[in-house]
């Protein structure tokens, strides 16, 4: 909404009953840097203990899990675009022309 409306962070925060306009700015900057996936990553709260944090073992996703995750993200993106169209908002060109990374990779491996 911020990108398409031309309103300030404060105006957007007031419209959506957010207590701090800084959060709109943070979300906007995160979206510009990382796209939708950057906004969907939950951040862990720092622990209060003085002990060093244990490293989590990275879970290696199977190909099927990777494809399910990609489908989930694409469905969310499509729903977002449909809502923009329904509300009469302009759809940013980067959403219309963007080709998902896995499609690029699958083109190489399918030959």
N, CA and C atoms as an extended XYZ file, in Angstrom:
333
Properties=species:S:1:pos:R:3:atomname:S:1:resname:S:1:resid:I:1 pbc="F F F"
N         0.839       -1.184        0.000 N   UNK     1
C         0.000        0.000        0.000 CA  UNK     1
C         0.885        1.248        0.000 C   UNK     1
N         1.938        1.234        0.817 N   UNK     2
C         2.828        2.385        0.903 CA  UNK     2
C         3.405        2.732       -0.469 C   UNK     2
N         3.860        1.706       -1.207 N   UNK     3
C         4.509        1.956       -2.484 CA  UNK     3
C         3.546        2.499       -3.534 C   UNK     3
N         2.319        2.064       -3.500 N   UNK     4
C         1.387        2.474       -4.547 CA  UNK     4
C         0.586        3.724       -4.205 C   UNK     4
N         0.458        4.041       -2.917 N   UNK     5
C        -0.399        5.162       -2.529 CA  UNK     5
C         0.305        6.513       -2.556 C   UNK     5
N         1.613        6.512       -2.331 N   UNK     6
C         2.337        7.770       -2.252 CA  UNK     6
C         2.207        8.437       -0.893 C   UNK     6
N         1.530        7.784        0.047 N   UNK     7
C         1.380        8.329        1.399 CA  UNK     7
C         2.665        8.107        2.198 C   UNK     7
N         2.801        8.868        3.273 N   UNK     8
C         3.985        8.757        4.123 CA  UNK     8
C         3.870        7.536        5.032 C   UNK     8
N         5.005        7.181        5.648 N   UNK     9
C         4.997        6.075        6.613 CA  UNK     9
C         3.987        6.351        7.726 C   UNK     9
N         3.934        7.592        8.181 N   UNK    10
C         3.015        7.962        9.257 CA  UNK    10
C         1.564        7.777        8.825 C   UNK    10
N         1.233        8.235        7.611 N   UNK    11
C        -0.141        8.095        7.116 CA  UNK    11
C        -0.544        6.629        7.000 C   UNK    11
N         0.382        5.801        6.530 N   UNK    12
C         0.089        4.367        6.397 CA  UNK    12
C        -0.102        3.747        7.777 C   UNK    12
N         0.743        4.116        8.725 N   UNK    13
C         0.626        3.582       10.088 CA  UNK    13
C        -0.717        3.972       10.705 C   UNK    13
N        -1.145        5.192       10.499 N   UNK    14
C        -2.439        5.646       11.033 CA  UNK    14
C        -3.578        4.878       10.355 C   UNK    14
N        -3.504        4.730        9.042 N   UNK    15
C        -4.561        4.029        8.302 CA  UNK    15
C        -4.747        2.598        8.804 C   UNK    15
N        -3.653        1.910        9.130 N   UNK    16
C        -3.728        0.507        9.550 CA  UNK    16
C        -3.580        0.330       11.068 C   UNK    16
N        -3.768        1.420       11.809 N   UNK    17
C        -3.735        1.390       13.278 CA  UNK    17
C        -2.454        0.780       13.845 C   UNK    17
N        -1.321        1.154       13.261 N   UNK    18
C        -0.029        0.709       13.766 CA  UNK    18
C         0.495        1.765       14.732 C   UNK    18
N         1.057        1.315       15.823 N   UNK    19
C         1.485        2.258       16.857 CA  UNK    19
C         2.765        3.005       16.496 C   UNK    19
N         3.543        2.469       15.551 N   UNK    20
C         4.824        3.068       15.247 CA  UNK    20
C         5.023        3.117       13.732 C   UNK    20
N         5.155        4.307       13.142 N   UNK    21
C         5.374        4.382       11.699 CA  UNK    21
C         6.721        3.801       11.278 C   UNK    21
N         7.634        3.654       12.221 N   UNK    22
C         8.941        3.059       11.923 CA  UNK    22
C         8.823        1.625       11.450 C   UNK    22
N         7.774        0.937       11.880 N   UNK    23
C         7.602       -0.452       11.458 CA  UNK    23
C         7.252       -0.513        9.974 C   UNK    23
N         6.509        0.452        9.483 N   UNK    24
C         6.187        0.506        8.055 CA  UNK    24
C         7.470        0.722        7.261 C   UNK    24
N         8.307        1.620        7.744 N   UNK    25
C         9.583        1.881        7.088 CA  UNK    25
C        10.439        0.615        7.071 C   UNK    25
N        10.496       -0.078        8.202 N   UNK    26
C        11.283       -1.312        8.298 CA  UNK    26
C        10.763       -2.364        7.316 C   UNK    26
N         9.440       -2.566        7.282 N   UNK    27
C         8.842       -3.537        6.367 CA  UNK    27
C         9.147       -3.166        4.913 C   UNK    27
N         9.038       -1.881        4.610 N   UNK    28
C         9.297       -1.421        3.243 CA  UNK    28
C        10.743       -1.700        2.846 C   UNK    28
N        11.685       -1.362        3.720 N   UNK    29
C        13.092       -1.583        3.412 CA  UNK    29
C        13.395       -3.076        3.287 C   UNK    29
N        12.809       -3.888        4.158 N   UNK    30
C        13.001       -5.335        4.083 CA  UNK    30
C        12.453       -5.876        2.782 C   UNK    30
N        11.279       -5.387        2.373 N   UNK    31
C        10.670       -5.826        1.113 CA  UNK    31
C        11.555       -5.454       -0.070 C   UNK    31
N        12.122       -4.251       -0.058 N   UNK    32
C        12.986       -3.824       -1.153 CA  UNK    32
C        14.254       -4.664       -1.228 C   UNK    32
N        14.786       -5.056       -0.073 N   UNK    33
C        16.025       -5.830       -0.030 CA  UNK    33
C        15.797       -7.305       -0.329 C   UNK    33
N        14.707       -7.882        0.223 N   UNK    34
C        14.541       -9.335        0.168 CA  UNK    34
C        13.255       -9.803       -0.483 C   UNK    34
N        12.381       -8.912       -0.866 N   UNK    35
C        11.116       -9.312       -1.465 CA  UNK    35
C        10.151       -9.888       -0.438 C   UNK    35
N         9.137      -10.582       -0.914 N   UNK    36
C         8.121      -11.145       -0.025 CA  UNK    36
C         8.702      -12.159        0.945 C   UNK    36
N         9.689      -12.921        0.474 N   UNK    37
C        10.271      -13.939        1.352 CA  UNK    37
C        10.943      -13.292        2.573 C   UNK    37
N        11.510      -12.117        2.403 N   UNK    38
C        12.136      -11.423        3.523 CA  UNK    38
C        11.135      -11.046        4.603 C   UNK    38
N         9.900      -10.811        4.208 N   UNK    39
C         8.862      -10.453        5.172 CA  UNK    39
C         8.261      -11.665        5.853 C   UNK    39
N         8.428      -12.843        5.269 N   UNK    40
C         7.801      -14.028        5.846 CA  UNK    40
C         8.704      -14.757        6.827 C   UNK    40
N         9.934      -14.339        6.962 N   UNK    41
C        10.865      -15.007        7.867 CA  UNK    41
C        10.664      -14.500        9.286 C   UNK    41
N        10.261      -15.375       10.210 N   UNK    42
C        10.159      -14.924       11.596 CA  UNK    42
C        11.558      -14.783       12.202 C   UNK    42
N        11.756      -13.715       12.916 N   UNK    43
C        13.040      -13.501       13.574 CA  UNK    43
C        12.948      -13.977       15.016 C   UNK    43
N        14.001      -14.620       15.458 N   UNK    44
C        14.027      -15.100       16.837 CA  UNK    44
C        14.348      -13.952       17.776 C   UNK    44
N        13.724      -14.005       18.925 N   UNK    45
C        14.038      -13.007       19.945 CA  UNK    45
C        15.349      -13.399       20.600 C   UNK    45
N        16.184      -12.436       20.948 N   UNK    46
C        17.450      -12.773       21.604 CA  UNK    46
C        17.195      -13.335       23.001 C   UNK    46
N        18.039      -14.265       23.388 N   UNK    47
C        17.894      -14.859       24.713 CA  UNK    47
C        18.435      -13.901       25.761 C   UNK    47
N        17.936      -14.037       26.973 N   UNK    48
C        18.376      -13.169       28.057 CA  UNK    48
C        19.560      -13.777       28.816 C   UNK    48
N        19.834      -15.056       28.594 N   UNK    49
C        20.929      -15.695       29.314 CA  UNK    49
C        22.269      -15.246       28.753 C   UNK    49
N        23.298      -15.375       29.554 N   UNK    50
C        24.633      -14.971       29.129 CA  UNK    50
C        25.400      -16.141       28.517 C   UNK    50
N        24.760      -17.300       28.466 N   UNK    51
C        25.388      -18.460       27.841 CA  UNK    51
C        25.343      -18.290       26.326 C   UNK    51
N        26.386      -18.771       25.654 N   UNK    52
C        26.363      -18.659       24.188 CA  UNK    52
C        25.207      -19.449       23.598 C   UNK    52
N        24.639      -18.909       22.567 N   UNK    53
C        23.495      -19.540       21.914 CA  UNK    53
C        23.968      -20.766       21.140 C   UNK    53
N        23.225      -21.862       21.264 N   UNK    54
C        23.556      -23.072       20.532 CA  UNK    54
C        23.154      -22.882       19.075 C   UNK    54
N        24.013      -23.340       18.201 N   UNK    55
C        23.724      -23.248       16.774 CA  UNK    55
C        22.700      -24.305       16.388 C   UNK    55
N        21.662      -23.883       15.689 N   UNK    56
C        20.688      -24.833       15.185 CA  UNK    56
C        21.261      -25.511       13.954 C   UNK    56
N        21.048      -26.790       13.873 N   UNK    57
C        21.475      -27.516       12.681 CA  UNK    57
C        20.535      -27.153       11.538 C   UNK    57
N        21.111      -26.785       10.407 N   UNK    58
C        20.304      -26.438        9.246 CA  UNK    58
C        19.622      -27.697        8.740 C   UNK    58
N        18.313      -27.618        8.587 N   UNK    59
C        17.560      -28.754        8.085 CA  UNK    59
C        17.623      -28.724        6.571 C   UNK    59
N        18.130      -29.777        6.002 N   UNK    60
C        18.209      -29.892        4.553 CA  UNK    60
C        16.855      -30.361        4.043 C   UNK    60
N        16.243      -29.543        3.185 N   UNK    61
C        14.932      -29.874        2.650 CA  UNK    61
C        15.075      -30.825        1.472 C   UNK    61
N        14.154      -31.767        1.380 N   UNK    62
C        14.126      -32.639        0.216 CA  UNK    62
C        13.628      -31.835       -0.974 C   UNK    62
N        13.773      -32.380       -2.156 N   UNK    63
C        13.325      -31.695       -3.364 CA  UNK    63
C        11.816      -31.449       -3.293 C   UNK    63
N        11.089      -32.446       -2.789 N   UNK    64
C         9.641      -32.303       -2.659 CA  UNK    64
C         9.282      -31.178       -1.688 C   UNK    64
N         9.991      -31.089       -0.565 N   UNK    65
C         9.734      -30.024        0.413 CA  UNK    65
C        10.072      -28.655       -0.171 C   UNK    65
N        11.153      -28.597       -0.965 N   UNK    66
C        11.520      -27.342       -1.608 CA  UNK    66
C        10.419      -26.892       -2.570 C   UNK    66
N         9.881      -27.839       -3.330 N   UNK    67
C         8.825      -27.507       -4.287 CA  UNK    67
C         7.540      -27.105       -3.577 C   UNK    67
N         7.225      -27.767       -2.464 N   UNK    68
C         6.050      -27.391       -1.684 CA  UNK    68
C         6.196      -25.977       -1.142 C   UNK    68
N         7.379      -25.650       -0.659 N   UNK    69
C         7.651      -24.303       -0.136 CA  UNK    69
C         7.506      -23.262       -1.253 C   UNK    69
N         8.050      -23.584       -2.420 N   UNK    70
C         7.947      -22.663       -3.539 CA  UNK    70
C         6.487      -22.472       -3.949 C   UNK    70
N         5.714      -23.559       -4.000 N   UNK    71
C         4.289      -23.463       -4.321 CA  UNK    71
C         3.566      -22.567       -3.335 C   UNK    71
N         3.887      -22.716       -2.068 N   UNK    72
C         3.266      -21.899       -1.017 CA  UNK    72
C         3.560      -20.415       -1.247 C   UNK    72
N         4.821      -20.102       -1.558 N   UNK    73
C         5.198      -18.704       -1.804 CA  UNK    73
C         4.527      -18.161       -3.069 C   UNK    73
N         4.458      -18.984       -4.109 N   UNK    74
C         3.820      -18.531       -5.348 CA  UNK    74
C         2.321      -18.314       -5.164 C   UNK    74
N         1.678      -19.176       -4.375 N   UNK    75
C         0.255      -18.983       -4.094 CA  UNK    75
C         0.029      -17.672       -3.342 C   UNK    75
N         0.902      -17.383       -2.380 N   UNK    76
C         0.772      -16.144       -1.619 CA  UNK    76
C         0.976      -14.932       -2.533 C   UNK    76
N         1.971      -15.013       -3.410 N   UNK    77
C         2.228      -13.910       -4.333 CA  UNK    77
C         1.054      -13.709       -5.286 C   UNK    77
N         0.505      -14.799       -5.799 N   UNK    78
C        -0.639      -14.714       -6.702 CA  UNK    78
C        -1.851      -14.107       -5.993 C   UNK    78
N        -2.097      -14.521       -4.750 N   UNK    79
C        -3.213      -13.960       -3.983 CA  UNK    79
C        -3.017      -12.459       -3.786 C   UNK    79
N        -1.779      -12.056       -3.528 N   UNK    80
C        -1.463      -10.639       -3.349 CA  UNK    80
C        -1.750       -9.859       -4.636 C   UNK    80
N        -1.317      -10.400       -5.775 N   UNK    81
C        -1.547       -9.730       -7.060 CA  UNK    81
C        -3.036       -9.647       -7.357 C   UNK    81
N        -3.786      -10.719       -7.079 N   UNK    82
C        -5.230      -10.703       -7.312 CA  UNK    82
C        -5.918       -9.642       -6.455 C   UNK    82
N        -5.464       -9.488       -5.212 N   UNK    83
C        -6.049       -8.467       -4.334 CA  UNK    83
C        -5.733       -7.067       -4.851 C   UNK    83
N        -4.513       -6.888       -5.366 N   UNK    84
C        -4.162       -5.588       -5.943 CA  UNK    84
C        -5.070       -5.273       -7.134 C   UNK    84
N        -5.262       -6.267       -7.997 N   UNK    85
C        -6.123       -6.059       -9.168 CA  UNK    85
C        -7.552       -5.752       -8.748 C   UNK    85
N        -8.066       -6.494       -7.770 N   UNK    86
C        -9.448       -6.311       -7.321 CA  UNK    86
C        -9.654       -4.927       -6.716 C   UNK    86
N        -8.623       -4.408       -6.057 N   UNK    87
C        -8.757       -3.099       -5.424 CA  UNK    87
C        -8.427       -1.957       -6.385 C   UNK    87
N        -8.001       -2.303       -7.603 N   UNK    88
C        -7.690       -1.268       -8.587 CA  UNK    88
C        -6.303       -0.678       -8.428 C   UNK    88
N        -5.483       -1.287       -7.596 N   UNK    89
C        -4.112       -0.792       -7.391 CA  UNK    89
C        -3.241       -1.185       -8.572 C   UNK    89
N        -2.192       -0.410       -8.813 N   UNK    90
C        -1.223       -0.752       -9.850 CA  UNK    90
C        -0.338       -1.879       -9.341 C   UNK    90
N        -0.081       -2.842      -10.196 N   UNK    91
C         0.776       -3.963       -9.834 CA  UNK    91
C         2.207       -3.591      -10.220 C   UNK    91
N         3.139       -3.625       -9.255 N   UNK    92
C         4.529       -3.277       -9.580 CA  UNK    92
C         5.072       -4.186      -10.679 C   UNK    92
N         5.817       -3.616      -11.603 N   UNK    93
C         6.317       -4.374      -12.751 CA  UNK    93
C         7.230       -5.509      -12.318 C   UNK    93
N         7.926       -5.371      -11.212 N   UNK    94
C         8.824       -6.446      -10.772 CA  UNK    94
C         8.052       -7.705      -10.400 C   UNK    94
N         6.770       -7.567      -10.017 N   UNK    95
C         5.962       -8.740       -9.712 CA  UNK    95
C         5.435       -9.401      -10.982 C   UNK    95
N         5.239       -8.626      -12.016 N   UNK    96
C         4.715       -9.180      -13.261 CA  UNK    96
C         5.793       -9.842      -14.103 C   UNK    96
N         7.009       -9.339      -14.046 N   UNK    97
C         8.087       -9.828      -14.908 CA  UNK    97
C         9.018      -10.802      -14.204 C   UNK    97
N         8.873      -10.964      -12.907 N   UNK    98
C         9.781      -11.781      -12.123 CA  UNK    98
C         9.593      -13.257      -12.442 C   UNK    98
N        10.715      -13.957      -12.673 N   UNK    99
C        10.681      -15.401      -12.913 CA  UNK    99
C        11.299      -16.071      -11.697 C   UNK    99
N        10.568      -16.962      -11.021 N   UNK   100
C        11.101      -17.590       -9.805 CA  UNK   100
C        12.411      -18.310      -10.060 C   UNK   100
N        13.267      -18.298       -9.065 N   UNK   101
C        14.595      -18.889       -9.146 CA  UNK   101
C        14.540      -20.365       -9.519 C   UNK   101
N        13.592      -21.097       -8.957 N   UNK   102
C        13.540      -22.535       -9.219 CA  UNK   102
C        13.189      -22.816      -10.674 C   UNK   102
N        12.416      -21.923      -11.320 N   UNK   103
C        12.115      -22.118      -12.728 CA  UNK   103
C        13.407      -21.985      -13.544 C   UNK   103
N        14.252      -21.042      -13.166 N   UNK   104
C        15.516      -20.864      -13.866 CA  UNK   104
C        16.358      -22.125      -13.721 C   UNK   104
N        16.401      -22.672      -12.515 N   UNK   105
C        17.190      -23.872      -12.265 CA  UNK   105
C        16.600      -25.089      -12.966 C   UNK   105
N        15.267      -25.202      -12.977 N   UNK   106
C        14.651      -26.371      -13.584 CA  UNK   106
C        14.833      -26.357      -15.106 C   UNK   106
N        14.938      -25.163      -15.702 N   UNK   107
C        15.198      -25.080      -17.139 CA  UNK   107
C        16.538      -25.722      -17.472 C   UNK   107
N        17.519      -25.497      -16.626 N   UNK   108
C        18.860      -26.030      -16.858 CA  UNK   108
C        18.892      -27.547      -16.667 C   UNK   108
N        18.171      -28.035      -15.656 N   UNK   109
C        18.259      -29.454      -15.319 CA  UNK   109
C        17.326      -30.318      -16.135 C   UNK   109
N        16.297      -29.748      -16.761 N   UNK   110
C        15.335      -30.550      -17.475 CA  UNK   110
C        15.806      -30.926      -18.876 C   UNK   110
N        16.840      -30.288      -19.383 N   UNK   111
C        17.333      -30.581      -20.743 CA  UNK   111
C        18.153      -31.835      -20.782 C   UNK   111
